[in-house]
mmCIF file of C-alpha atoms and ligand atoms in Angstrom:
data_model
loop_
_atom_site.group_PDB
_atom_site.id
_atom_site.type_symbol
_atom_site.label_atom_id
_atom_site.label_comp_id
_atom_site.label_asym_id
_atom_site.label_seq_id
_atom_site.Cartn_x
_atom_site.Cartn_y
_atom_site.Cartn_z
ATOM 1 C CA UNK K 838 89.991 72.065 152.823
ATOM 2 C CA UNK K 839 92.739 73.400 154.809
ATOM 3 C CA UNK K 840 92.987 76.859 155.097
ATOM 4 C CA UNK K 841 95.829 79.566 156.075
ATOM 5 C CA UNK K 842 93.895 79.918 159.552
ATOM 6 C CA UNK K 843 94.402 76.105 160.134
ATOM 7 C CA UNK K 844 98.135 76.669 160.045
ATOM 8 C CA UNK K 845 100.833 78.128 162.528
ATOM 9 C CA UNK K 846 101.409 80.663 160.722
ATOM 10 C CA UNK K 847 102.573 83.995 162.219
ATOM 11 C CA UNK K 848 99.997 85.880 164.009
ATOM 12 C CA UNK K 849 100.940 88.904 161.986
ATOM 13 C CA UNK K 850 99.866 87.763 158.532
ATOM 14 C CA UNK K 851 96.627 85.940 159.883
ATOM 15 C CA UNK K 852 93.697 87.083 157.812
ATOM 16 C CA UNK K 853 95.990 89.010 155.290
ATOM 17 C CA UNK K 854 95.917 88.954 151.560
ATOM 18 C CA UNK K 855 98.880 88.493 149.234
ATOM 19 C CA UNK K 856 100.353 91.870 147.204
ATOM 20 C CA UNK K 857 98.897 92.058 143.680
ATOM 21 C CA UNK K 858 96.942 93.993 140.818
ATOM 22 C CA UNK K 859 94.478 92.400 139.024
ATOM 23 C CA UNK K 860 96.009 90.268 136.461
ATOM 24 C CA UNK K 861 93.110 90.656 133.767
ATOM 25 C CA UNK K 862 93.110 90.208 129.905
ATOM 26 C CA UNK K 863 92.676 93.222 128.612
ATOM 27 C CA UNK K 864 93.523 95.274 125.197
ATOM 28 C CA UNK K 865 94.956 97.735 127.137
ATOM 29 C CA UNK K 866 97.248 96.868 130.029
ATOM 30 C CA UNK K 867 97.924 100.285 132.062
ATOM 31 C CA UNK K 868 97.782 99.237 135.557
ATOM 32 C CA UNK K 869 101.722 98.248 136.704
ATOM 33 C CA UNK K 870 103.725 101.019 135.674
ATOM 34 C CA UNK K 871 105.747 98.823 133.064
ATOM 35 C CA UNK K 872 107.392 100.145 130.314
ATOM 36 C CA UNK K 873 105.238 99.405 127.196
ATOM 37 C CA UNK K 874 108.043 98.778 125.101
ATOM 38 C CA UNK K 875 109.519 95.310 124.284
ATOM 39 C CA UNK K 876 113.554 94.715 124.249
ATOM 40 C CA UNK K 877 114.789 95.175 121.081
ATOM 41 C CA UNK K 878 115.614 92.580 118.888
ATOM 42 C CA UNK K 879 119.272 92.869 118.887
ATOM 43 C CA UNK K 880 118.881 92.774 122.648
ATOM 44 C CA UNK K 881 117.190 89.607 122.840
ATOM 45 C CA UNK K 882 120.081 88.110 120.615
ATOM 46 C CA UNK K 883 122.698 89.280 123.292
ATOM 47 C CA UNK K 884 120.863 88.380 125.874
ATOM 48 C CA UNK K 885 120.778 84.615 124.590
ATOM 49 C CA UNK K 886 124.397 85.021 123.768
ATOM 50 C CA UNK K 887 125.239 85.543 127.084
ATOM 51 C CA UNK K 888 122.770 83.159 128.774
ATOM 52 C CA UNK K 889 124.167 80.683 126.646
ATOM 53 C CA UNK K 890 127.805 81.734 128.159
ATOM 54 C CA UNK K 891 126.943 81.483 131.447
ATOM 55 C CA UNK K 892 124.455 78.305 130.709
ATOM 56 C CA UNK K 893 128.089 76.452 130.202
ATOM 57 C CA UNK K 894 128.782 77.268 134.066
ATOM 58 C CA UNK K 895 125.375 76.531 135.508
ATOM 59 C CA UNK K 896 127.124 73.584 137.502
ATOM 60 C CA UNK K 897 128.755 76.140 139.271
ATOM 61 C CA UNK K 898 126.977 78.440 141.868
ATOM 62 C CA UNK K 899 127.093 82.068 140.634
ATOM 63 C CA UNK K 900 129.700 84.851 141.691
ATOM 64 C CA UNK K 901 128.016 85.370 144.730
ATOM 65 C CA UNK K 902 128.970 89.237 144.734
ATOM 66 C CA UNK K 903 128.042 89.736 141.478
ATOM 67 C CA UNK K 904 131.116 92.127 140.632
ATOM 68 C CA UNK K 905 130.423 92.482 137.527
ATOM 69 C CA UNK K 906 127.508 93.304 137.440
ATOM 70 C CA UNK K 907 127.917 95.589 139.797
ATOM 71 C CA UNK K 908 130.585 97.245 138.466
ATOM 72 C CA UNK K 909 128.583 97.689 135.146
ATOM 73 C CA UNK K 910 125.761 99.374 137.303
ATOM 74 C CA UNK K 911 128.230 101.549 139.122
ATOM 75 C CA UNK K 912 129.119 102.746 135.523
ATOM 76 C CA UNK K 913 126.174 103.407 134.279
ATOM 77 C CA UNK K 914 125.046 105.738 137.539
ATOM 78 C CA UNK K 915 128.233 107.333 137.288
ATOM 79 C CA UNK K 916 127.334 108.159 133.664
ATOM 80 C CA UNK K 917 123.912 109.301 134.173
ATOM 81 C CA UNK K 918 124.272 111.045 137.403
ATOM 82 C CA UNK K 919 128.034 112.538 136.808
ATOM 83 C CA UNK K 920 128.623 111.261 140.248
ATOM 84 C CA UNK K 921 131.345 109.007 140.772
ATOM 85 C CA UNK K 922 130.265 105.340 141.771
ATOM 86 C CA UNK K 923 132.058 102.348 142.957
ATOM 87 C CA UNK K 924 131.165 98.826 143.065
ATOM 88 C CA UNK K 925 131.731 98.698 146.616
ATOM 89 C CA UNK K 926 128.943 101.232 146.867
ATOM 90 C CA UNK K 927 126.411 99.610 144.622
ATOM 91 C CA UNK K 928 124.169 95.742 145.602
ATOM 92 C CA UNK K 929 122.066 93.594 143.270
ATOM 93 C CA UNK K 930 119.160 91.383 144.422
ATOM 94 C CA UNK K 931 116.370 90.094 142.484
ATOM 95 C CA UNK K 932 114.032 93.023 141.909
ATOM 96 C CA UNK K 933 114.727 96.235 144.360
ATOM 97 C CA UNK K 934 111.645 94.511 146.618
ATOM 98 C CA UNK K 935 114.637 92.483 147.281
ATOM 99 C CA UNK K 936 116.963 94.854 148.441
ATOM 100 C CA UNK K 937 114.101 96.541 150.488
ATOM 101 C CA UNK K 938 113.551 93.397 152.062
ATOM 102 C CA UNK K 939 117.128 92.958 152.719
ATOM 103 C CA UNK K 940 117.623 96.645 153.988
ATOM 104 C CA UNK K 941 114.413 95.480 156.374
ATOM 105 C CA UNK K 942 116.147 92.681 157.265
ATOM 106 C CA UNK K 943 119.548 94.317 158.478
ATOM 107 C CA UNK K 944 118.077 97.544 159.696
ATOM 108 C CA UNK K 945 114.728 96.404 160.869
ATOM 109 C CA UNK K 946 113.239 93.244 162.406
ATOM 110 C CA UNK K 947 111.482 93.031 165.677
ATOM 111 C CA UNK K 948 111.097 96.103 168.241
ATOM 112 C CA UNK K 949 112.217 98.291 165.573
ATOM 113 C CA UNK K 950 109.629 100.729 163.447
ATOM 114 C CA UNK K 951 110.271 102.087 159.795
ATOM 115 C CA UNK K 952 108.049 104.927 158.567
ATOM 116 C CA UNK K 953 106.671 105.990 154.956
ATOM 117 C CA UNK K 954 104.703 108.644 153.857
ATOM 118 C CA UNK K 955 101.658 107.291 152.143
ATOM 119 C CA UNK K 956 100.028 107.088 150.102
ATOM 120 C CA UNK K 957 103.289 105.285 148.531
ATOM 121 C CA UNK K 958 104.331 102.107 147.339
ATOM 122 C CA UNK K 959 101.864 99.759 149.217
ATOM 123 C CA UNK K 960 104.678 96.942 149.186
ATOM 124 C CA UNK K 961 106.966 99.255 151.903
ATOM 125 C CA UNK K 962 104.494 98.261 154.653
ATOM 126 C CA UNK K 963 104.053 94.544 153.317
ATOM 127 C CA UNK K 964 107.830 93.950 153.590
ATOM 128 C CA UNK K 965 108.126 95.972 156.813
ATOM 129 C CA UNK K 966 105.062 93.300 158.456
ATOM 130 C CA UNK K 967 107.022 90.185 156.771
ATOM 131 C CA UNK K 968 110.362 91.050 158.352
ATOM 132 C CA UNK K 969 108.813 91.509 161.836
ATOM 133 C CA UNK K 970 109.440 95.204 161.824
ATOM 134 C CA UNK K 971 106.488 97.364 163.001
ATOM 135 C CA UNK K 972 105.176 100.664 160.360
ATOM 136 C CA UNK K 973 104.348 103.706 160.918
ATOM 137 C CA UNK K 974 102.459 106.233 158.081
ATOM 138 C CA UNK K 975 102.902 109.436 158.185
ATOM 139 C CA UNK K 976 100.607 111.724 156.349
ATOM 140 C CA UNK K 977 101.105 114.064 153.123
ATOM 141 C CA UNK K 978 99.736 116.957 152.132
ATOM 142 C CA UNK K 979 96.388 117.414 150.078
ATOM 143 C CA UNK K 980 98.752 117.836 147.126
ATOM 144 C CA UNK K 981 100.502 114.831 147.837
ATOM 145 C CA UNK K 982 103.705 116.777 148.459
ATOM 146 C CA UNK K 983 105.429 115.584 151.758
ATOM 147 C CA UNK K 984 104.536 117.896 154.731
ATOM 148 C CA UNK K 985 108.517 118.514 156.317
ATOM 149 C CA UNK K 986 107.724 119.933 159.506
ATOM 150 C CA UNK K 987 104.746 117.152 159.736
ATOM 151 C CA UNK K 988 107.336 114.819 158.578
ATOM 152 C CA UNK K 989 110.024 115.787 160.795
ATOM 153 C CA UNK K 990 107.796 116.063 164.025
ATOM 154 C CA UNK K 991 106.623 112.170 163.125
ATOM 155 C CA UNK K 992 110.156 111.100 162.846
ATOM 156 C CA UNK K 993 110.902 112.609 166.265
ATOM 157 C CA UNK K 994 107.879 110.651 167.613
ATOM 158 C CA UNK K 995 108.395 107.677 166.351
ATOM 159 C CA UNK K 996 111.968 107.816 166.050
ATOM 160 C CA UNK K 997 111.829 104.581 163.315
ATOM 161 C CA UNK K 998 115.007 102.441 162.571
ATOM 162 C CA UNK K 999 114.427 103.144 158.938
ATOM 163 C CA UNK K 1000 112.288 105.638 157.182
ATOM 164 C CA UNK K 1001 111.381 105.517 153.396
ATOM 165 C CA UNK K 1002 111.017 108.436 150.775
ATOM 166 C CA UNK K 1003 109.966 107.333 147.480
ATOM 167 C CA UNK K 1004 111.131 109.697 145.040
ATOM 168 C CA UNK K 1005 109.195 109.416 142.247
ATOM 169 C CA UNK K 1006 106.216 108.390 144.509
ATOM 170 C CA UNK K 1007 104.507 105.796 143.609
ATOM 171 C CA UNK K 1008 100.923 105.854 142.845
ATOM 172 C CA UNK K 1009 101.031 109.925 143.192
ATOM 173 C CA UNK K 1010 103.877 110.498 140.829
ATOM 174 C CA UNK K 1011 105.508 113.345 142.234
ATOM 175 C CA UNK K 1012 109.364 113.978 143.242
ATOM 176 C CA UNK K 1013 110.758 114.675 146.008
ATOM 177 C CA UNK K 1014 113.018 117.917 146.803
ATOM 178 C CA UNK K 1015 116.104 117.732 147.316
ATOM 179 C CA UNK K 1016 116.396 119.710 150.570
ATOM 180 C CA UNK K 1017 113.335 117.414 151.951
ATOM 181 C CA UNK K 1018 114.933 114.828 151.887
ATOM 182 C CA UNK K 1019 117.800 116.361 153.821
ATOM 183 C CA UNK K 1020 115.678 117.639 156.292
ATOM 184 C CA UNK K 1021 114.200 114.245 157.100
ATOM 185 C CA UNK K 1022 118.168 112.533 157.014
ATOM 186 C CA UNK K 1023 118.597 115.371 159.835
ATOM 187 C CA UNK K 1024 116.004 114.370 161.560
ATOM 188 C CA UNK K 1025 116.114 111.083 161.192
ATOM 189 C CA UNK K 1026 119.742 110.682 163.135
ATOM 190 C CA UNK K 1027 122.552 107.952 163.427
ATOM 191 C CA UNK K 1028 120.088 105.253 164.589
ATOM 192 C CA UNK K 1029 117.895 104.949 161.432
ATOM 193 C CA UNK K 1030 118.922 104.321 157.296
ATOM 194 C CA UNK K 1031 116.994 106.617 155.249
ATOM 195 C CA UNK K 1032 115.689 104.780 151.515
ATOM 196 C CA UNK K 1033 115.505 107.042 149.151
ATOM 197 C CA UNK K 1034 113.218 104.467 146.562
ATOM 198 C CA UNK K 1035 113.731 105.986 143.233
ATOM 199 C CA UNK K 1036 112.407 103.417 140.732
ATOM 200 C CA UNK K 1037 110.984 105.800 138.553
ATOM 201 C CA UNK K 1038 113.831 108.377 138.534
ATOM 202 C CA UNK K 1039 114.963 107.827 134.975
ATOM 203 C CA UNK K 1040 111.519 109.208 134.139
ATOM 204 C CA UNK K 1041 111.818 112.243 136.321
ATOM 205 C CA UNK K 1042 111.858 116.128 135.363
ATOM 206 C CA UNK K 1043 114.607 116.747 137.957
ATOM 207 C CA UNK K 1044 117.587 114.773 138.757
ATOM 208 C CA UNK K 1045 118.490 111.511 141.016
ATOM 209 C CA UNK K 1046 119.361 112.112 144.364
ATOM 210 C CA UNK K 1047 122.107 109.539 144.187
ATOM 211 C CA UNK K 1048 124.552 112.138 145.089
ATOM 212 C CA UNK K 1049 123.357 112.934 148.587
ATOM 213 C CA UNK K 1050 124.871 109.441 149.681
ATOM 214 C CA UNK K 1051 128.190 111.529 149.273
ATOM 215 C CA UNK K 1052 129.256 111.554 153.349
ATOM 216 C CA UNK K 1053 125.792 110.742 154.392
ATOM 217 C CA UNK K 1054 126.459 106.543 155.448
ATOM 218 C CA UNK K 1055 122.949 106.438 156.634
ATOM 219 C CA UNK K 1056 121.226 107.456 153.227
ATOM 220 C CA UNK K 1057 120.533 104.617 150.558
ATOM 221 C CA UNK K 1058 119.436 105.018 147.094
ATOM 222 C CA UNK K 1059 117.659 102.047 145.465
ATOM 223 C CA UNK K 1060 116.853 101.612 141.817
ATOM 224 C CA UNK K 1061 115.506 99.328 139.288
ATOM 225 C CA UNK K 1062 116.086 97.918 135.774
ATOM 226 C CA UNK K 1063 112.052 96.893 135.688
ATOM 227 C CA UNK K 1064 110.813 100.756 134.700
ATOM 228 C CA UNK K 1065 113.554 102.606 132.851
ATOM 229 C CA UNK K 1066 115.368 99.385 131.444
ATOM 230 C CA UNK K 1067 111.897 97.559 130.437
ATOM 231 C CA UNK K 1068 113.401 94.675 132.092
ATOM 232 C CA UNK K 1069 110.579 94.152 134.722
ATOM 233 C CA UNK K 1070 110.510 90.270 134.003
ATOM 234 C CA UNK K 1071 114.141 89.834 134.728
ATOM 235 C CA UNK K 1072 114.015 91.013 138.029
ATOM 236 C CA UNK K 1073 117.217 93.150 138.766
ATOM 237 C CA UNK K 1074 116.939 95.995 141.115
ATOM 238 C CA UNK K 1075 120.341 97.511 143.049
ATOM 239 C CA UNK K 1076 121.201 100.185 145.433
ATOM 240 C CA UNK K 1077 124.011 102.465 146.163
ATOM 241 C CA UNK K 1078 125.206 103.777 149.368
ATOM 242 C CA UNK K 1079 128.082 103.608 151.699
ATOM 243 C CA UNK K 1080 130.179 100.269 151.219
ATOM 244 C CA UNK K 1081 129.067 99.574 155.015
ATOM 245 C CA UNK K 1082 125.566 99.155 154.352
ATOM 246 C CA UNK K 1083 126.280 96.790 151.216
ATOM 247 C CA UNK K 1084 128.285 95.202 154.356
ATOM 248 C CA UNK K 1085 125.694 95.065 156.609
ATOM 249 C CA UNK K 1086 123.353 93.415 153.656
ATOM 250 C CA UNK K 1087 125.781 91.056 152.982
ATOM 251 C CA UNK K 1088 124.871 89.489 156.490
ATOM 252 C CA UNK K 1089 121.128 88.675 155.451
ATOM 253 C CA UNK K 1090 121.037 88.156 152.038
ATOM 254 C CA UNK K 1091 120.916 83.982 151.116
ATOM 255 C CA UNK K 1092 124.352 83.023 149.598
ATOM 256 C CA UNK K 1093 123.983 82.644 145.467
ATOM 257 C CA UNK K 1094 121.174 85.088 146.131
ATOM 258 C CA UNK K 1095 121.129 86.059 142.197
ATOM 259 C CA UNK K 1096 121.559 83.526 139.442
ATOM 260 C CA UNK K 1097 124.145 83.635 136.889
ATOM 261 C CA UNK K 1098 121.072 83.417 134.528
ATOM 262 C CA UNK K 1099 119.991 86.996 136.163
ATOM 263 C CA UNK K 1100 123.543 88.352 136.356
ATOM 264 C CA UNK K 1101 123.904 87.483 132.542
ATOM 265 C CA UNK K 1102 120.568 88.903 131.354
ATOM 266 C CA UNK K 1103 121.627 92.304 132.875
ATOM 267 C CA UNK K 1104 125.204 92.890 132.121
ATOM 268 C CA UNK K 1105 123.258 92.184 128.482
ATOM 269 C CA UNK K 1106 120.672 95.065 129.162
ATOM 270 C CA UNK K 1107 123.567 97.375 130.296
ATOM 271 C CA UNK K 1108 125.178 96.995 126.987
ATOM 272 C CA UNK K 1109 121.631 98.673 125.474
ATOM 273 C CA UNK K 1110 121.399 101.348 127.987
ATOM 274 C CA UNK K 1111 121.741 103.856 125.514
ATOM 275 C CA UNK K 1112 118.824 102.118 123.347
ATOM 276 C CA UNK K 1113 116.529 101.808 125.892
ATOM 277 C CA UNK K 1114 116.951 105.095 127.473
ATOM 278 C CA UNK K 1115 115.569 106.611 124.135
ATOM 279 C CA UNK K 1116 112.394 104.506 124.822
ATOM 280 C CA UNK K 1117 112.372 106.607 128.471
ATOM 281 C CA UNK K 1118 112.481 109.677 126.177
ATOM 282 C CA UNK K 1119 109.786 108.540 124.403
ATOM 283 C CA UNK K 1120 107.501 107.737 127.468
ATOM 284 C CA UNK K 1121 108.565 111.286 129.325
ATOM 285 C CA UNK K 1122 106.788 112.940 125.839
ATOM 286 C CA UNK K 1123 104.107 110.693 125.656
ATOM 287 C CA UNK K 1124 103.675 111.405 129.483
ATOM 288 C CA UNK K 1125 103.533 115.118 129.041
ATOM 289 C CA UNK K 1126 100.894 114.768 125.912
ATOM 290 C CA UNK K 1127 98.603 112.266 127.934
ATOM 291 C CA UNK K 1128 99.086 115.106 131.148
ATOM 292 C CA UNK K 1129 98.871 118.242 128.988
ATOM 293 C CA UNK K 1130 95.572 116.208 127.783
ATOM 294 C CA UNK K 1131 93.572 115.232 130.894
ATOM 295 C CA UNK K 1132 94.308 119.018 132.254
ATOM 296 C CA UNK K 1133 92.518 120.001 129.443
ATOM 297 C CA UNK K 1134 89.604 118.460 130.004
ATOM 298 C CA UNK K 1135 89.434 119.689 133.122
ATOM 299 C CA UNK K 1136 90.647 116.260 135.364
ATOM 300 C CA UNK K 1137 92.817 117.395 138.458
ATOM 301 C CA UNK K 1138 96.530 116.006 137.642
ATOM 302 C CA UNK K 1139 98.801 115.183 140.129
ATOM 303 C CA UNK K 1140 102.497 116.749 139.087
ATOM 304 C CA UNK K 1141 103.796 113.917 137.441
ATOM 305 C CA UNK K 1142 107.719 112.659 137.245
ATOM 306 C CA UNK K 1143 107.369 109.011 136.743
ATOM 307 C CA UNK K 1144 106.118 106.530 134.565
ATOM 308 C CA UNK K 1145 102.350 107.118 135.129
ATOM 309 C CA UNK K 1146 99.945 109.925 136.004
ATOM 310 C CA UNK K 1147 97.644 109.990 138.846
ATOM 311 C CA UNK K 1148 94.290 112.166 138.145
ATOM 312 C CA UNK K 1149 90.816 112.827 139.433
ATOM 313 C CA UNK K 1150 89.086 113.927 141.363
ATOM 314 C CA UNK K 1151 86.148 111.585 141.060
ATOM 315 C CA UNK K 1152 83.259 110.979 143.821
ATOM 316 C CA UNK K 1153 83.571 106.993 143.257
ATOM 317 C CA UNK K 1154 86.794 105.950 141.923
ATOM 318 C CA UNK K 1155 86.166 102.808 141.341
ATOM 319 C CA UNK K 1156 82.921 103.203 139.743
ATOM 320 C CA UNK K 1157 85.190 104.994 136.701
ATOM 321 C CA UNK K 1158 88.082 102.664 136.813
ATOM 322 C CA UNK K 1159 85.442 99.765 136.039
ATOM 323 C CA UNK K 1160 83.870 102.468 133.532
ATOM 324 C CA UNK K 1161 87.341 102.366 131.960
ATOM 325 C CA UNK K 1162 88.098 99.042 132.320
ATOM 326 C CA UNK K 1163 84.609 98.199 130.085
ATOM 327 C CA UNK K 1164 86.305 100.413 127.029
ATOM 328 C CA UNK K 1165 89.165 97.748 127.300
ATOM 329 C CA UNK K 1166 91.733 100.461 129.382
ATOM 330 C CA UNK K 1167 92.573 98.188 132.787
ATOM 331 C CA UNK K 1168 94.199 101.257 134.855
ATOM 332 C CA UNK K 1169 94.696 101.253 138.926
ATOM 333 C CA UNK K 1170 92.495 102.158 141.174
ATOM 334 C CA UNK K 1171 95.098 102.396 144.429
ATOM 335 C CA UNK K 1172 92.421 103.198 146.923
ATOM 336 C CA UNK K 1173 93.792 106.610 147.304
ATOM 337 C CA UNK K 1174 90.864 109.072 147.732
ATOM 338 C CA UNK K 1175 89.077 110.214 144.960
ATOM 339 C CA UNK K 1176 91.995 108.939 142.344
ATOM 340 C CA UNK K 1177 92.722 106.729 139.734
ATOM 341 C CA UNK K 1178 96.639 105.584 138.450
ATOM 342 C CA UNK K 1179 97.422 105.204 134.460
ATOM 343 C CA UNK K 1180 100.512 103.752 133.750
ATOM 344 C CA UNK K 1181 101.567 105.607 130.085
ATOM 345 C CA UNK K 1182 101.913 103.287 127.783
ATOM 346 C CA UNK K 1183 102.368 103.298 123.119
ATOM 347 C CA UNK K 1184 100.952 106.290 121.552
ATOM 348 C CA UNK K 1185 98.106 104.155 120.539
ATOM 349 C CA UNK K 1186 97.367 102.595 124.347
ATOM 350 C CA UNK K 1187 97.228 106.374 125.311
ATOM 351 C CA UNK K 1188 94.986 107.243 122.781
ATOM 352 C CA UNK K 1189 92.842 104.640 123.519
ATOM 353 C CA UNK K 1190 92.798 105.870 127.289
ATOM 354 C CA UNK K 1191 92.408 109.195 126.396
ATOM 355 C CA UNK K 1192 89.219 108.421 124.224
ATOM 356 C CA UNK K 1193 87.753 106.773 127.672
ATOM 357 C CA UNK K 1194 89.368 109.851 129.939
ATOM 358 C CA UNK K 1195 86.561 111.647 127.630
ATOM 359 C CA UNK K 1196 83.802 109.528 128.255
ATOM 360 C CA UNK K 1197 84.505 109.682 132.008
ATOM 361 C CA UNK K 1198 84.510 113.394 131.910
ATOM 362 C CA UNK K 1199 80.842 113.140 129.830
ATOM 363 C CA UNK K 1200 79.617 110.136 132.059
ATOM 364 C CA UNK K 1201 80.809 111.717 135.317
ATOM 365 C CA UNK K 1202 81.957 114.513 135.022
ATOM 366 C CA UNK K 1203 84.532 114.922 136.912
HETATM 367 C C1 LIG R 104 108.259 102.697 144.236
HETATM 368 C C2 LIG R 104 108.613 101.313 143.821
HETATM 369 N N1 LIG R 104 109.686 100.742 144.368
HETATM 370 C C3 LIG R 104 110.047 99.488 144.045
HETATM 371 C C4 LIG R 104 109.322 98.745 143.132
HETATM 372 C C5 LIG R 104 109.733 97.329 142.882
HETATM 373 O O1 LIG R 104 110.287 97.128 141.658
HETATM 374 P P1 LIG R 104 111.093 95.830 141.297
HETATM 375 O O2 LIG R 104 111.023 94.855 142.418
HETATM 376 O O3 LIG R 104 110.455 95.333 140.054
HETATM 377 O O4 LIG R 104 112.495 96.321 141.080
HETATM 378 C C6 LIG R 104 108.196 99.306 142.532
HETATM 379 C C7 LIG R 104 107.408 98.519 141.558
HETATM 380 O O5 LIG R 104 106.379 98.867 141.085
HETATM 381 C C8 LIG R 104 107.824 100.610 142.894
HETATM 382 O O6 LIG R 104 106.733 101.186 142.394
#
């Protein structure tokens, strides 16, 4: 059998495996920070109203600008942010791994460097190696809280083309401060983009940093409609920044880029936002019961602004996740140190965690 080393492929990705989480069926499915809840009903009804619409077209390529759309998701920052936001500032791509590809592939590429504090979102580095563009990881502190001065000194070492703050982080679930992250833009100059990743910041405590792209050309925010929207199979994710930079996209991404089927499906969410925000509501309470919970039982909890909770501290991590996983709860183990990632889910998927969070605690106790 052939096999990748048999190929030409890139030196690079020789002996590399794909990005992924264990796919397994399970009860309980907390392990990809989705939301838990389906669309609702009337949702699904407009959403095959308007796929049908734009099914009458299909033997046309789509607007290739998605205005629109784009428009629509201007509106709905501006609404939820109270900062103004144009169209011009605002890009769609297929998921915002798409736009963070696309931001690699107009601000990084070969000879360049982009930097991340990790732990973080593990797919930073993965789309940093497939657009040629070397990485560099700069540590956090031991509460998982980036260390500015240790941040700032990196960036002056490294001096990366683009450097990446995820805000929610993802797996450790914290925000970011707003002056941090103006520290770093500081420090990070003319000759780097800053990406602000806030996928989770719907789910946050605090507010978006959306507004710090205000006279800052260099600073991007990117979002998603997977987490807050519940939209993770429809693949929309969008950023906003200076109208230059959704220029300077524009040169990379492949022409027709999103479907009309996509473009459709999300003006149609956008019409719910109201709707599904109430589910974010929802998941921020349940959130704070399921943290307010594992602190009680004595589990170290990482502060927690997204989506999910990271906890611990545990000798063998993985040794619990597979005692969790055995009570029918699949949760993460991210191969950070000594710490295991729940995505929050129904009441009734939390409970269901919670009952094996007390088993762990008996078991191992951590
Ligand atoms: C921090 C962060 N950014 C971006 C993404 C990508 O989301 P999507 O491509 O579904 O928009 C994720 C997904 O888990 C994430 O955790």
């Amino acid at each position: 059998m052939t096999s990748i080393d048999d190929l030409p492929v890139r030196d690079e990705l020789r002996g590399k495996s794909p990005y992924g989480a264990p796919q397994l069926d399970v009860a309980v499915r907390l392990n990809t920070n989705e939301n838990p809840y389906p669309l609702p009903e009337p949702l699904v009804a407009r959403i095959a109203e308007r796929v049908a619409d734009a099914a009458r077209n299909l033997n046309r390529y789509p607007d290739r600008d998605a205005v629109e759309l784009r428009t629509e998701l201007a509106r709905y920052l501006t609404r939820t942010t109270g900062h103004e936001v144009t169209y011009e500032q605002v890009w769609a791509a297929n998921g915002s791994n798409e736009v963070l590809q696309q931001l690699l592939q107009a601000f990084g590429g070969p000879g360049r460097t982009a930097l991340g504090f990790e732990p973080s979102y593990s797919m930073h580095p993965l789309l940093a190696r497939g657009t040629n563009t070397g990485w560099v990881s700069a540590p956090r502190r031991d509460d998982f809280s980036l260390d500015v001065p240790g941040a700032v000194e990196a960036i002056r070492t490294h001096r990366p083309s683009v450097v990446f703050i995820t805000s929610p982080n993802n797996p450790t679930g914290n925000a970011v401060a707003r002056e941090d992250v103006l520290a770093l833009y500081e420090a990070a100059g003319r000759d780097a983009v800053v990406i602000v990743d806030e996928a989770y910041t719907e789910f946050s405590h605090g507010s978006s940093l959306l507004e710090l792209i205000e006279g800052r050309p260099n600073l991007i925010v990117s979002r998603t409609m997977s987490k807050a929207f519940g939209a993770a199979g429809l693949r929309l994710g969008y950023l906003a920044a200076d109208p230059a930079v959704v220029d300077a996209v524009q040169l990379v991404r492949l022409p027709y880029h999103l479907s009309a089927v996509n473009q459709a499906t999300a003006l149609a969410a956008l019409e719910y936002t109201d709707t599904l925000l109430q589910y974010v509501e929802q998941l921020k309470a349940e959130r704070d019961r399921v943290v307010a919970e594992l602190t009680g039982l004595g589990f170290d909890v990482t502060v927690a602004d997204a989506n999910f909770i990271q906890f611990g501290v545990f000798e063998d991590p993985h040794a619990v996740w597979r005692f969790i996983l055995d009570r029918g709860v699949l949760i993460r183990d991210n191969g950070v140190p000594g710490r295991l990632r729940m995505s929050v889910g129904t009441p009734e998927e939390n409970d269901a965690f919670l009952d094996a969070a007390r088993e762990v605690k008996k078991e191992f106790g951590a």
